[in-house]
PDB file of C-alpha atoms in Angstrom:
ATOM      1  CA  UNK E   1       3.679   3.813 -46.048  1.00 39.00           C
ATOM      2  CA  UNK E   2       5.571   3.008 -43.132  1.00 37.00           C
ATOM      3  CA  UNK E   3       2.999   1.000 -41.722  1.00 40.00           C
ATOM      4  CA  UNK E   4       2.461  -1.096 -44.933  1.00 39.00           C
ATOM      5  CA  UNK E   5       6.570  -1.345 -44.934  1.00 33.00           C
ATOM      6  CA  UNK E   6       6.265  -2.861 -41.447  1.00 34.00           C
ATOM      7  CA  UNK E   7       3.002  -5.408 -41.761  1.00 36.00           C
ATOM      8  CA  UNK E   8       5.049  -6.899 -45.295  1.00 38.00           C
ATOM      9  CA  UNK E   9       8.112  -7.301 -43.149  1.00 33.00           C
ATOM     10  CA  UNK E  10       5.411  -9.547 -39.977  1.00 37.00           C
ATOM     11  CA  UNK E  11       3.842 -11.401 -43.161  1.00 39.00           C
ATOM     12  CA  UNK E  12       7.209 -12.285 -44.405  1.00 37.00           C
ATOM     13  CA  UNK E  13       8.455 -12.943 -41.193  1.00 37.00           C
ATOM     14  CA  UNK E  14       6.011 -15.304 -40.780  1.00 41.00           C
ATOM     15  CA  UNK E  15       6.396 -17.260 -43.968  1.00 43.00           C
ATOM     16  CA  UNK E  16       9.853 -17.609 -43.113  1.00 41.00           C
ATOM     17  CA  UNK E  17       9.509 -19.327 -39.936  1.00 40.00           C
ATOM     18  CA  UNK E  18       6.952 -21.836 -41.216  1.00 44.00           C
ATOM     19  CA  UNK E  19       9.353 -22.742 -44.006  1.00 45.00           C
ATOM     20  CA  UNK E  20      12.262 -22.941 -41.483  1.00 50.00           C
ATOM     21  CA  UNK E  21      10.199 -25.541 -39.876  1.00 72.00           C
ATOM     22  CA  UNK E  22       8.441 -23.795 -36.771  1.00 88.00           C
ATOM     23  CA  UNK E  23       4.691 -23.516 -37.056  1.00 96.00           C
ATOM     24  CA  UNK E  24       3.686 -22.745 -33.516  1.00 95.00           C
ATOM     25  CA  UNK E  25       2.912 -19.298 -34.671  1.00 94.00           C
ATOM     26  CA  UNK E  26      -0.218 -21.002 -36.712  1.00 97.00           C
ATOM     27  CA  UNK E  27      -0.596 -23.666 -33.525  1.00 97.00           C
ATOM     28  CA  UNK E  28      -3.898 -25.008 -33.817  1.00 98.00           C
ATOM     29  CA  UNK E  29      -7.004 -26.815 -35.989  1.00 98.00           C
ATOM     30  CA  UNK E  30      -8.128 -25.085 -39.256  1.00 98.00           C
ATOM     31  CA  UNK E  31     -10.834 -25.735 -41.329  1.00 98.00           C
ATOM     32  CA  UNK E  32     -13.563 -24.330 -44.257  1.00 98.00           C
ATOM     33  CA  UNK E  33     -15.890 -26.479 -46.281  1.00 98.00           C
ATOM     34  CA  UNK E  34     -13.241 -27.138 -48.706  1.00 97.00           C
ATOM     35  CA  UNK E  35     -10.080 -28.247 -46.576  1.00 98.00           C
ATOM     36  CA  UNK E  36      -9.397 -28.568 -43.740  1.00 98.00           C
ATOM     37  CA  UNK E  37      -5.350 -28.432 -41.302  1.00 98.00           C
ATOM     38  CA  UNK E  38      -3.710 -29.490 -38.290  1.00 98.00           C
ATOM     39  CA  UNK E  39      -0.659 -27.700 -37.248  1.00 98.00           C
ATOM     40  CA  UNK E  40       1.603 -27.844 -34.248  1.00 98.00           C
ATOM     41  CA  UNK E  41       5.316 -26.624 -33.486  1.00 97.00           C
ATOM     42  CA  UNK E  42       7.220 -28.742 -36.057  1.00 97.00           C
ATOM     43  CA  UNK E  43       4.396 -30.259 -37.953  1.00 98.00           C
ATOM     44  CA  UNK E  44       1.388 -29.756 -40.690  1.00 98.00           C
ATOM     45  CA  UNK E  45      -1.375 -31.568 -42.602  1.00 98.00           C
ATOM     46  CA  UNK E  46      -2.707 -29.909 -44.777  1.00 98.00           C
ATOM     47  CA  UNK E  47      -5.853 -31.432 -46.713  1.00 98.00           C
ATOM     48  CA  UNK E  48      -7.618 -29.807 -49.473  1.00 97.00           C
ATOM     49  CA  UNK E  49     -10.410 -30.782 -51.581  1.00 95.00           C
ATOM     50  CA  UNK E  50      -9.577 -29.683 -55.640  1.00 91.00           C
ATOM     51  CA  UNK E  51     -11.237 -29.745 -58.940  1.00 88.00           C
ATOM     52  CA  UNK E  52      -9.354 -32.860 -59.878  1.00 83.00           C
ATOM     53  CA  UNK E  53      -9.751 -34.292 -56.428  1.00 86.00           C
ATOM     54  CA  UNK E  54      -8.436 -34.811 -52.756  1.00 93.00           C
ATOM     55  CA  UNK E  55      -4.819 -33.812 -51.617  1.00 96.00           C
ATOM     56  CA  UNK E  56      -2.856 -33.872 -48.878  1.00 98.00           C
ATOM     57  CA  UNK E  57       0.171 -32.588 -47.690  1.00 98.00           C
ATOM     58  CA  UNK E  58       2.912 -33.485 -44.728  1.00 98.00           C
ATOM     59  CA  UNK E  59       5.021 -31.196 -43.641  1.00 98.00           C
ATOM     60  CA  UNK E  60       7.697 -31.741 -40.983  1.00 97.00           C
ATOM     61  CA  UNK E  61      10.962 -29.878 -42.342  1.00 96.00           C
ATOM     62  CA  UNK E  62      13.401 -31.371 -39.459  1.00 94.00           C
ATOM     63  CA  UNK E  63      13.197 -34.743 -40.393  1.00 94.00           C
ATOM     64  CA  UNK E  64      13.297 -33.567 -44.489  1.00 95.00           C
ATOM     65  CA  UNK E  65       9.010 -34.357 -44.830  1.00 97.00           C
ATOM     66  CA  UNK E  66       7.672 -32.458 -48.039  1.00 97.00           C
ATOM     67  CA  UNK E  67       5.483 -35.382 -49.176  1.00 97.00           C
ATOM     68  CA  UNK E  68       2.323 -34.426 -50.897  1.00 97.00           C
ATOM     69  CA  UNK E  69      -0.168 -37.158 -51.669  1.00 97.00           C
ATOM     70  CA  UNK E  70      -3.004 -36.589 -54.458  1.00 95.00           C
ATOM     71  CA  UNK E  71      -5.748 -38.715 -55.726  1.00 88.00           C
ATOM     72  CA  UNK E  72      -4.946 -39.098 -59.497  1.00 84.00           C
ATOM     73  CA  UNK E  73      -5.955 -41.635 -62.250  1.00 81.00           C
ATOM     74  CA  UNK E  74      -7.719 -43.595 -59.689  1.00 82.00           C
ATOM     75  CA  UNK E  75      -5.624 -44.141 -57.187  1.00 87.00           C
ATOM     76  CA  UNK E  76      -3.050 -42.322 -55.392  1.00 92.00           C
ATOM     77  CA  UNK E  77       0.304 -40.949 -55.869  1.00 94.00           C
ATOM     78  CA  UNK E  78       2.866 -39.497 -53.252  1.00 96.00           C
ATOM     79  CA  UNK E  79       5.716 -37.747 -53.758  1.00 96.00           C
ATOM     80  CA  UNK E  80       8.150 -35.273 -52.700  1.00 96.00           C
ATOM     81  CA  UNK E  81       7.697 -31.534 -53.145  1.00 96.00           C
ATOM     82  CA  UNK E  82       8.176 -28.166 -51.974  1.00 96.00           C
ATOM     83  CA  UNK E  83       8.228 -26.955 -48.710  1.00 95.00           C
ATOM     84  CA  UNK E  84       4.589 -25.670 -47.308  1.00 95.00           C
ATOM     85  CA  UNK E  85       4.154 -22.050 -46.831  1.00 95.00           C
ATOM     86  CA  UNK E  86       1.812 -21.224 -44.168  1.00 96.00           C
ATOM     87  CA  UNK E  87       0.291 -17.907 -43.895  1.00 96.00           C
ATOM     88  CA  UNK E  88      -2.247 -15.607 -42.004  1.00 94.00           C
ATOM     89  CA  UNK E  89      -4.456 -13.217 -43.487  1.00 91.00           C
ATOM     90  CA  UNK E  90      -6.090 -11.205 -40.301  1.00 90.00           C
ATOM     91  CA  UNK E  91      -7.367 -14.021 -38.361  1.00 91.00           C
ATOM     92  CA  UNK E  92      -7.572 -16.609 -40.595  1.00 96.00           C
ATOM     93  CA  UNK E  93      -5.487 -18.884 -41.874  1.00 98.00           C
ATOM     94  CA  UNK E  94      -3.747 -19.080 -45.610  1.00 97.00           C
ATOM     95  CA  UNK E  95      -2.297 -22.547 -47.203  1.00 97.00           C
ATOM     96  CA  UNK E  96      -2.280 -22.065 -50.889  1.00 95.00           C
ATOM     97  CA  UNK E  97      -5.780 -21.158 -52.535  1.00 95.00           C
ATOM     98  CA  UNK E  98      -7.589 -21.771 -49.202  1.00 97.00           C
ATOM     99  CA  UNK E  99      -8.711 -19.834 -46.847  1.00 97.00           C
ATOM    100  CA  UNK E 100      -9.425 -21.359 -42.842  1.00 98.00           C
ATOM    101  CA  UNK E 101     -10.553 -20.560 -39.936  1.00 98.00           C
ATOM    102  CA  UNK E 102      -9.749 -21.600 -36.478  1.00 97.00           C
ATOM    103  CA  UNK E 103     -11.857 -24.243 -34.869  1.00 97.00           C
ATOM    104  CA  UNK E 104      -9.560 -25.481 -32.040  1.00 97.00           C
ATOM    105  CA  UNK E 105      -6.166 -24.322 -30.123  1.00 96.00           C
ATOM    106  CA  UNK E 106      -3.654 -26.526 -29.447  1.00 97.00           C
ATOM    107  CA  UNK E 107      -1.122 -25.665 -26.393  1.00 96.00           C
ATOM    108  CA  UNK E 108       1.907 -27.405 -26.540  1.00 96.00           C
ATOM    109  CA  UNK E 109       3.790 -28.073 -23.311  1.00 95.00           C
ATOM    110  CA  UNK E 110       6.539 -30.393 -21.600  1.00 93.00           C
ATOM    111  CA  UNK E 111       6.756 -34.409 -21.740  1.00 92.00           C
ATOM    112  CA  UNK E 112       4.808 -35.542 -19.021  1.00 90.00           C
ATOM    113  CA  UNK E 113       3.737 -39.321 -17.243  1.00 90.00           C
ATOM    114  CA  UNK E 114       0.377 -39.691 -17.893  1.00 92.00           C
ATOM    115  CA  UNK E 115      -2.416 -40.371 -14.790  1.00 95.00           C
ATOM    116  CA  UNK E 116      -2.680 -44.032 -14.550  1.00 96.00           C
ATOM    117  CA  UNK E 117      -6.140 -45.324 -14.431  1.00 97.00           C
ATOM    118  CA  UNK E 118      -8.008 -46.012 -10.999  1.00 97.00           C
ATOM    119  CA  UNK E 119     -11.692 -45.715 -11.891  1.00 96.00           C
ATOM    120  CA  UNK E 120     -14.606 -46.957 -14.212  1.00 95.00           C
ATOM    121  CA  UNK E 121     -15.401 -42.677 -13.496  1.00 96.00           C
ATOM    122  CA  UNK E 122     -12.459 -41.568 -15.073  1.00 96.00           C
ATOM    123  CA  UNK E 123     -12.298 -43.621 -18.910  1.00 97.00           C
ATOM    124  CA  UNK E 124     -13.282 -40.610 -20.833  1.00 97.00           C
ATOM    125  CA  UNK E 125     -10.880 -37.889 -19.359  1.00 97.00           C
ATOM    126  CA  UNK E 126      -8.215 -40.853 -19.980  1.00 97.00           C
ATOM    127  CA  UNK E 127      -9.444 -41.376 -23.071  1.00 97.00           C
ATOM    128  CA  UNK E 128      -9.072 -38.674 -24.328  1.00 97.00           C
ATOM    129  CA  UNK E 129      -5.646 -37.456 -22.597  1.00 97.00           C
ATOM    130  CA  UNK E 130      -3.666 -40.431 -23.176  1.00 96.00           C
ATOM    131  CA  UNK E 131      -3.941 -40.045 -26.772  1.00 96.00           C
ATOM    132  CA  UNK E 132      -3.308 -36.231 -26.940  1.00 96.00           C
ATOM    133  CA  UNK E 133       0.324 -35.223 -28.505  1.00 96.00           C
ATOM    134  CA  UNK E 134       1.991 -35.695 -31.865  1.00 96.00           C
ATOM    135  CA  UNK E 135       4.451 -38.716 -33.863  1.00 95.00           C
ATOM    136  CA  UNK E 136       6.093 -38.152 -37.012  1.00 96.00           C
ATOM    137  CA  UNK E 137       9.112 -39.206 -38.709  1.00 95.00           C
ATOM    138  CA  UNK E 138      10.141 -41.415 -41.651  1.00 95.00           C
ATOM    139  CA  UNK E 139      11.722 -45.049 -42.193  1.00 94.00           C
ATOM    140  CA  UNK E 140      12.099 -46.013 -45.191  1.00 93.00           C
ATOM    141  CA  UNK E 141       9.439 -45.955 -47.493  1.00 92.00           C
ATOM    142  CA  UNK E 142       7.205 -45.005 -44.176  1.00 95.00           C
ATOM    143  CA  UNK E 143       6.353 -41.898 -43.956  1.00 96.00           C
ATOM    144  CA  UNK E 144       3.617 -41.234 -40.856  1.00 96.00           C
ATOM    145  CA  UNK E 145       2.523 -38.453 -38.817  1.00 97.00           C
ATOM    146  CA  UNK E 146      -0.529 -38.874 -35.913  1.00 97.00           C
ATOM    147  CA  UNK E 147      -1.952 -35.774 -34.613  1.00 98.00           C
ATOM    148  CA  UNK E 148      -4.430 -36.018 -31.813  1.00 97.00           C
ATOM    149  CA  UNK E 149      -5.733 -33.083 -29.772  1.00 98.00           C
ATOM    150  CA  UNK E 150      -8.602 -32.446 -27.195  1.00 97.00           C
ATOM    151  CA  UNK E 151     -11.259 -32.856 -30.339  1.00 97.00           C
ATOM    152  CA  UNK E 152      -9.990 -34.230 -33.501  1.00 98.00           C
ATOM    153  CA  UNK E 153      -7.960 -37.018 -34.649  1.00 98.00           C
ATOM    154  CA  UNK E 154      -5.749 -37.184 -37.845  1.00 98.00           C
ATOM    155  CA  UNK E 155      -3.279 -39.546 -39.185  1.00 98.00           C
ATOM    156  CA  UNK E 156      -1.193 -39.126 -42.511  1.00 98.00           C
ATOM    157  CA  UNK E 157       0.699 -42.302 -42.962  1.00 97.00           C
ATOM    158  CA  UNK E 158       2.350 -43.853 -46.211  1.00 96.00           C
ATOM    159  CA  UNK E 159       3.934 -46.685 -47.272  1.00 94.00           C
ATOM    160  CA  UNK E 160       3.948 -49.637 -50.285  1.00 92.00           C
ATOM    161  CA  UNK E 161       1.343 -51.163 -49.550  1.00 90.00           C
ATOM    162  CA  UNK E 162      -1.319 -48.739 -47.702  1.00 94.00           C
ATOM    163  CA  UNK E 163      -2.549 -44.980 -47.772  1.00 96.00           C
ATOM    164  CA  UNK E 164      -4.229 -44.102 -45.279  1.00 97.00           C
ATOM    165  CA  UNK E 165      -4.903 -40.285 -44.159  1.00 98.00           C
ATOM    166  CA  UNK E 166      -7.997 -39.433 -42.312  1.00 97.00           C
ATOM    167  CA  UNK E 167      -9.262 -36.192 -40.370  1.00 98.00           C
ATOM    168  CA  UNK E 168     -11.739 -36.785 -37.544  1.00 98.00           C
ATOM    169  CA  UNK E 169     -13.590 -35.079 -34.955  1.00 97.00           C
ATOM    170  CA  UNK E 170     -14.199 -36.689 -31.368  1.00 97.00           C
ATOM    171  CA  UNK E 171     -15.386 -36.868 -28.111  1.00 97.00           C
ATOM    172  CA  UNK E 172     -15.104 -39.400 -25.010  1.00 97.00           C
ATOM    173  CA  UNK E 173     -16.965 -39.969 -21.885  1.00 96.00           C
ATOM    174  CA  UNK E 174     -16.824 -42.948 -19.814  1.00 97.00           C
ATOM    175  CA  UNK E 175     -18.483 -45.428 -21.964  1.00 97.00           C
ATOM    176  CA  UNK E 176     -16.609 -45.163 -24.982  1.00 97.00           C
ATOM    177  CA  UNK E 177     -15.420 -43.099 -27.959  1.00 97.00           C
ATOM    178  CA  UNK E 178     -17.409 -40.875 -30.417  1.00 97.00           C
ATOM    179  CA  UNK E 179     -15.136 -41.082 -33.389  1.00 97.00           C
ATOM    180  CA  UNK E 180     -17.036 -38.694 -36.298  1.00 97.00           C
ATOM    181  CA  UNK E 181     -14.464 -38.908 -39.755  1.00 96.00           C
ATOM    182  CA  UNK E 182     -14.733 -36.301 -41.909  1.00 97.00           C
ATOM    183  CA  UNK E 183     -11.857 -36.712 -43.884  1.00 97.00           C
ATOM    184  CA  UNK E 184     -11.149 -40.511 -45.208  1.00 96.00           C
ATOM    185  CA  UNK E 185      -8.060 -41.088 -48.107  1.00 96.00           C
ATOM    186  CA  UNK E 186      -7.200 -44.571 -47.840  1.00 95.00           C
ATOM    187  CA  UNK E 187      -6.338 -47.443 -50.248  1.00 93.00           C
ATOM    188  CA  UNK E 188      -5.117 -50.688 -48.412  1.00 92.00           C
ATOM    189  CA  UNK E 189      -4.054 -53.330 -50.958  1.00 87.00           C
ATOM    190  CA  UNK E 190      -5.232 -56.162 -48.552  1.00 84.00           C
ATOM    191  CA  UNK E 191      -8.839 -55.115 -48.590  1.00 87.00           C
ATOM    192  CA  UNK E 192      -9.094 -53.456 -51.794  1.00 89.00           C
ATOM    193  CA  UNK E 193     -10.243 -50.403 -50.142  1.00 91.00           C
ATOM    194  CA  UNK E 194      -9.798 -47.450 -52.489  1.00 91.00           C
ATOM    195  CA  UNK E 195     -11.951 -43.650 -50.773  1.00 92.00           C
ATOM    196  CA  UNK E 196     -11.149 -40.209 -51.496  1.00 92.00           C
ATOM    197  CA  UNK E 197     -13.801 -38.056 -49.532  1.00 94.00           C
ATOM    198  CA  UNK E 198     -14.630 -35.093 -47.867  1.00 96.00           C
ATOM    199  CA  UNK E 199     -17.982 -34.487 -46.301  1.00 95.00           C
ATOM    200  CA  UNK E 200     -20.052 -32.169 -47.019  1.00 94.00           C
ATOM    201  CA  UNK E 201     -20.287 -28.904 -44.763  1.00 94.00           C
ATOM    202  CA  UNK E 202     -16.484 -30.057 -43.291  1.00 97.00           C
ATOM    203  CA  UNK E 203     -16.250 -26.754 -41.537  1.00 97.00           C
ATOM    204  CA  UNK E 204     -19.746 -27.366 -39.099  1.00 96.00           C
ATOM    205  CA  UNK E 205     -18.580 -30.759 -39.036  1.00 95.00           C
ATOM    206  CA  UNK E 206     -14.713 -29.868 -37.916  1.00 97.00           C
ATOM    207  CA  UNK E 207     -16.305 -26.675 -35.484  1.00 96.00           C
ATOM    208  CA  UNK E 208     -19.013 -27.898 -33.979  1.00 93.00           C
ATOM    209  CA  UNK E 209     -19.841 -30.130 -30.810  1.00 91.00           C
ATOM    210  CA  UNK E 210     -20.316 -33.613 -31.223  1.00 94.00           C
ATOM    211  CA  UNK E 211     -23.155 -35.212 -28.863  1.00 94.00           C
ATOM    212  CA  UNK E 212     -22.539 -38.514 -27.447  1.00 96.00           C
ATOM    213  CA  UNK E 213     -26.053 -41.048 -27.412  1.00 96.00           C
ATOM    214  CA  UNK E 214     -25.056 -43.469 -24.784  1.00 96.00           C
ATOM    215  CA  UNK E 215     -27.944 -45.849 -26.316  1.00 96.00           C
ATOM    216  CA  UNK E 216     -25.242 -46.600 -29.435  1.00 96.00           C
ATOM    217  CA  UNK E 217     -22.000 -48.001 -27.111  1.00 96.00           C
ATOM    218  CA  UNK E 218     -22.522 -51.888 -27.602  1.00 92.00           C
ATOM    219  CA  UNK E 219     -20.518 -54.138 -25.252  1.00 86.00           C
ATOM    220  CA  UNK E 220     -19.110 -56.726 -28.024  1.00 89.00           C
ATOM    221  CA  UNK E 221     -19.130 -54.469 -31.053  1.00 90.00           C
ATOM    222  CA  UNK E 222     -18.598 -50.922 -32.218  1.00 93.00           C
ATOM    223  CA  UNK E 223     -21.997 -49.163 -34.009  1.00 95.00           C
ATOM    224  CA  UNK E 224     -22.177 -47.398 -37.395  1.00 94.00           C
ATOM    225  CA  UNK E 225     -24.922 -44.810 -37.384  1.00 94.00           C
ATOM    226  CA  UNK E 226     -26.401 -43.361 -40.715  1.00 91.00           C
ATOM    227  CA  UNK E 227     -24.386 -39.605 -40.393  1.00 88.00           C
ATOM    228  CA  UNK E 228     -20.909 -41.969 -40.745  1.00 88.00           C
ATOM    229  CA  UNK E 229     -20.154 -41.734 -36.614  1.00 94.00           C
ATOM    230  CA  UNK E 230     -18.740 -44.724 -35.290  1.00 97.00           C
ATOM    231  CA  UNK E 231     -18.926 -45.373 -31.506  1.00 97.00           C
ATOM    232  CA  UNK E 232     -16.360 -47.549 -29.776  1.00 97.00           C
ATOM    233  CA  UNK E 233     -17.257 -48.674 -26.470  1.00 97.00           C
ATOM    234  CA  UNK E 234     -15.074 -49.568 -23.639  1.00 97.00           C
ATOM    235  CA  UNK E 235     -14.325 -52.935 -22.833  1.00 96.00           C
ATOM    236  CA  UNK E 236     -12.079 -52.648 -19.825  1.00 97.00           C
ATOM    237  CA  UNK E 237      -9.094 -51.304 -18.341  1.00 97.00           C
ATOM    238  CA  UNK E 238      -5.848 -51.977 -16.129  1.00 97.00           C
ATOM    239  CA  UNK E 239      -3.860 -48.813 -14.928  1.00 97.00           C
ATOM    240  CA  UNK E 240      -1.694 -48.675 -18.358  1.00 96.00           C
ATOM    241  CA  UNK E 241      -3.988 -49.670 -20.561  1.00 97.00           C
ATOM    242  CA  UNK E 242      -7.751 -49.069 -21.855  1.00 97.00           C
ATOM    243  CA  UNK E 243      -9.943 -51.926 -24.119  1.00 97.00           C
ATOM    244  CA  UNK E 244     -12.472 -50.551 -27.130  1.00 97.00           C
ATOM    245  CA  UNK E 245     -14.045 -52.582 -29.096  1.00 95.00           C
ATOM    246  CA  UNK E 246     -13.058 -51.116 -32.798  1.00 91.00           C
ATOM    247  CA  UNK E 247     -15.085 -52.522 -35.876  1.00 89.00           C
ATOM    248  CA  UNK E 248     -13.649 -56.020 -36.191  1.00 87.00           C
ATOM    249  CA  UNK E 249     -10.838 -55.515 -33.401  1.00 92.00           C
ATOM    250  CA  UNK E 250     -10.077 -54.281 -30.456  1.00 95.00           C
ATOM    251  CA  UNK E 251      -8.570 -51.629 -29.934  1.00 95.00           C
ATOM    252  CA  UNK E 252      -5.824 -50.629 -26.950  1.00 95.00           C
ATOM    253  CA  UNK E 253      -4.959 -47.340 -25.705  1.00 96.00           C
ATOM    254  CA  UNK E 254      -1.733 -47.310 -23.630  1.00 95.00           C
ATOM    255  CA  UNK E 255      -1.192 -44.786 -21.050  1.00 94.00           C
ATOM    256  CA  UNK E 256       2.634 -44.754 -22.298  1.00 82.00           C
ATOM    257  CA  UNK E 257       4.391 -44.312 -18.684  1.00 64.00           C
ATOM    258  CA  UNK E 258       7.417 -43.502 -20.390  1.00 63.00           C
ATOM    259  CA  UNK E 259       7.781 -39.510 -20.449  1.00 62.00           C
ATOM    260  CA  UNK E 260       9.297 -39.197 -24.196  1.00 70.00           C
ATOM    261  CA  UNK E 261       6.799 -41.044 -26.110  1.00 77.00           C
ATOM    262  CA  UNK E 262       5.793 -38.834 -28.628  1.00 89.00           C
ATOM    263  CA  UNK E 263       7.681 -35.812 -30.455  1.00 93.00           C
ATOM    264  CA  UNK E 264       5.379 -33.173 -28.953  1.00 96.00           C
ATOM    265  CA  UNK E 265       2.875 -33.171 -25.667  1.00 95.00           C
ATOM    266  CA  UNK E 266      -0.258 -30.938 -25.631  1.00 96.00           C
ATOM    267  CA  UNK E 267      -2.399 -30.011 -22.857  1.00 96.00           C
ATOM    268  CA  UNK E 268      -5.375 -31.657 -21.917  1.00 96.00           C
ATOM    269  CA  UNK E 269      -8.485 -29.258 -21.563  1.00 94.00           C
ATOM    270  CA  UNK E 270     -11.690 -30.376 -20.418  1.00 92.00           C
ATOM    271  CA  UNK E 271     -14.686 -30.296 -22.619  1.00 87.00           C
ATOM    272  CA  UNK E 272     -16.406 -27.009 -22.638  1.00 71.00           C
ATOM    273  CA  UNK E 273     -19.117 -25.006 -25.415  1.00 53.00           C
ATOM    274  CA  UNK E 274     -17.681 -21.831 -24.509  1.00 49.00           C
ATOM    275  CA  UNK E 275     -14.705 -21.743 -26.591  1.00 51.00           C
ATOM    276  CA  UNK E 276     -12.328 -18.220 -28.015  1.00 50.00           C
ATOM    277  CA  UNK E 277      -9.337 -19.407 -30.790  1.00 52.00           C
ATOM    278  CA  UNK E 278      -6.245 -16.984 -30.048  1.00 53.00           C
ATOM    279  CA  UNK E 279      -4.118 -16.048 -32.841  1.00 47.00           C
ATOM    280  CA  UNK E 280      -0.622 -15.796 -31.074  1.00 45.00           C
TER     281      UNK E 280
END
């Protein structure tokens, strides 16, 4: 009895903190078939895949985020609601009806200047670290949130006249980016772009190891290939700044000298198969 008493008060504990707006208890990347979250100190997206269609949620409770966007009636409507609660149940992770598992840490640690770039050798490592860390806030009608850590990409970002909220694993070596989306929700009123998907087996998609075919980077032009990878291949680079080619632009990743450029760092961490998820 005593032991029940004491694992309600962790589990309530727990909830408590998440709702008081610190997550680092649930730090990390989560995902099943069905949905699929991202969750560092101060902020979560949550995506989930429903009878009636995709959702997704932003959390970030110190700048007031509750905003909840569903797919409904064709098309999509956002709009304020309750405060997440996050939840463990033994080593996996609770939001709601779903149930996730772990398929990346994330460690937080202090601003930091970014290595500048000296070599052709070193694109991928930069790649990969400049864009690590997280950005959220509000202004306005804009509500945004980027998320990027050592294997996955996601952006949640809102305003009149584009959704667009996308998860998506990655990978980087010298030649370019692997960028594999597995999670698109985007309607952009200048293209008449209107997707709600998820694909199919998210959770081998969101766990597994992507495999970078060098034969796909193009010099002038990113590449589509049939399984819905894209690959962006470098252009060039200066010590501040690298050159992809994106599909129809070009893309620029900036080293960002400054220390404070983004509302949380994480640690870069070197590519590796052999991989253990802690549960803090």
């Amino acid at each position: 009895m005593k032991r029940a008493f004491t694992l309600a008060l962790v589990t309530i504990a727990a909830c408590m903190a998440a709702m008081a707006g610190d997550f680092s208890k649930f730090r990390g990347v989560w995902a099943s078939d069905s949905a699929e979250a991202v969750i560092c100190d101060a902020a979560v997206i949550f995506f989930e895949n429903t009878p009636s269609g995709m959702r997704a949620r932003l959390d970030v409770p110190s700048y007031g985020i509750h905003s909840l966007t569903t797919y409904r009636d064709s098309t999509f409507v956002t709009e304020e609601t309750t405060p997440l609660t996050v939840e463990t149940e033994g080593r996996r992770l609770k939001i709601g009806d779903k149930i996730m598992t772990k398929v990346e840490d994330i460690e937080t640690c202090e601003p930091y200047e970014r290595p500048q770039a000296t070599s052709r050798y070193d694109i991928g490592r930069l790649l990969q670290e400049w864009r690590l860390g997280a950005a959220y806030g509000r202004d306005g009608e804009f509500t945004f949130c980027e998320i990027n850590t050592n294997r996955h990409m996601f952006i949640y970002m809102v305003n009149p006249t584009m959704t667009y909220i996308r998860a998506a694993a990655t990978r980087n070596n010298n030649n370019g980016t692997l960028f594999h989306q597995n999670i698109r929700m985007m309607r952009n009123n200048n293209t008449g772009e209107l997707t709600s998907a998820i694909e199919p087996g998210n959770y081998a998609v969101a766990a597994g190891d992507l495999t970078i075919d060098d034969s796909k980077f193009q010099t002038d032009r990113c590449t589509f290939c049939p399984d819905g990878s894209i690959y962006w291949s470098f252009i060039s680079f200066t010590p501040d700044q690298i050159l992809i080619n994106g599909c129809g632009e070009t893309y620029q990743i900036d080293r960002a000298a400054s220390p404070q450029t983004k509302d949380e760092y994480f640690k870069y961490a070197p590519y590796s198969t052999e991989r253990t998820f802690t549960l803090e």
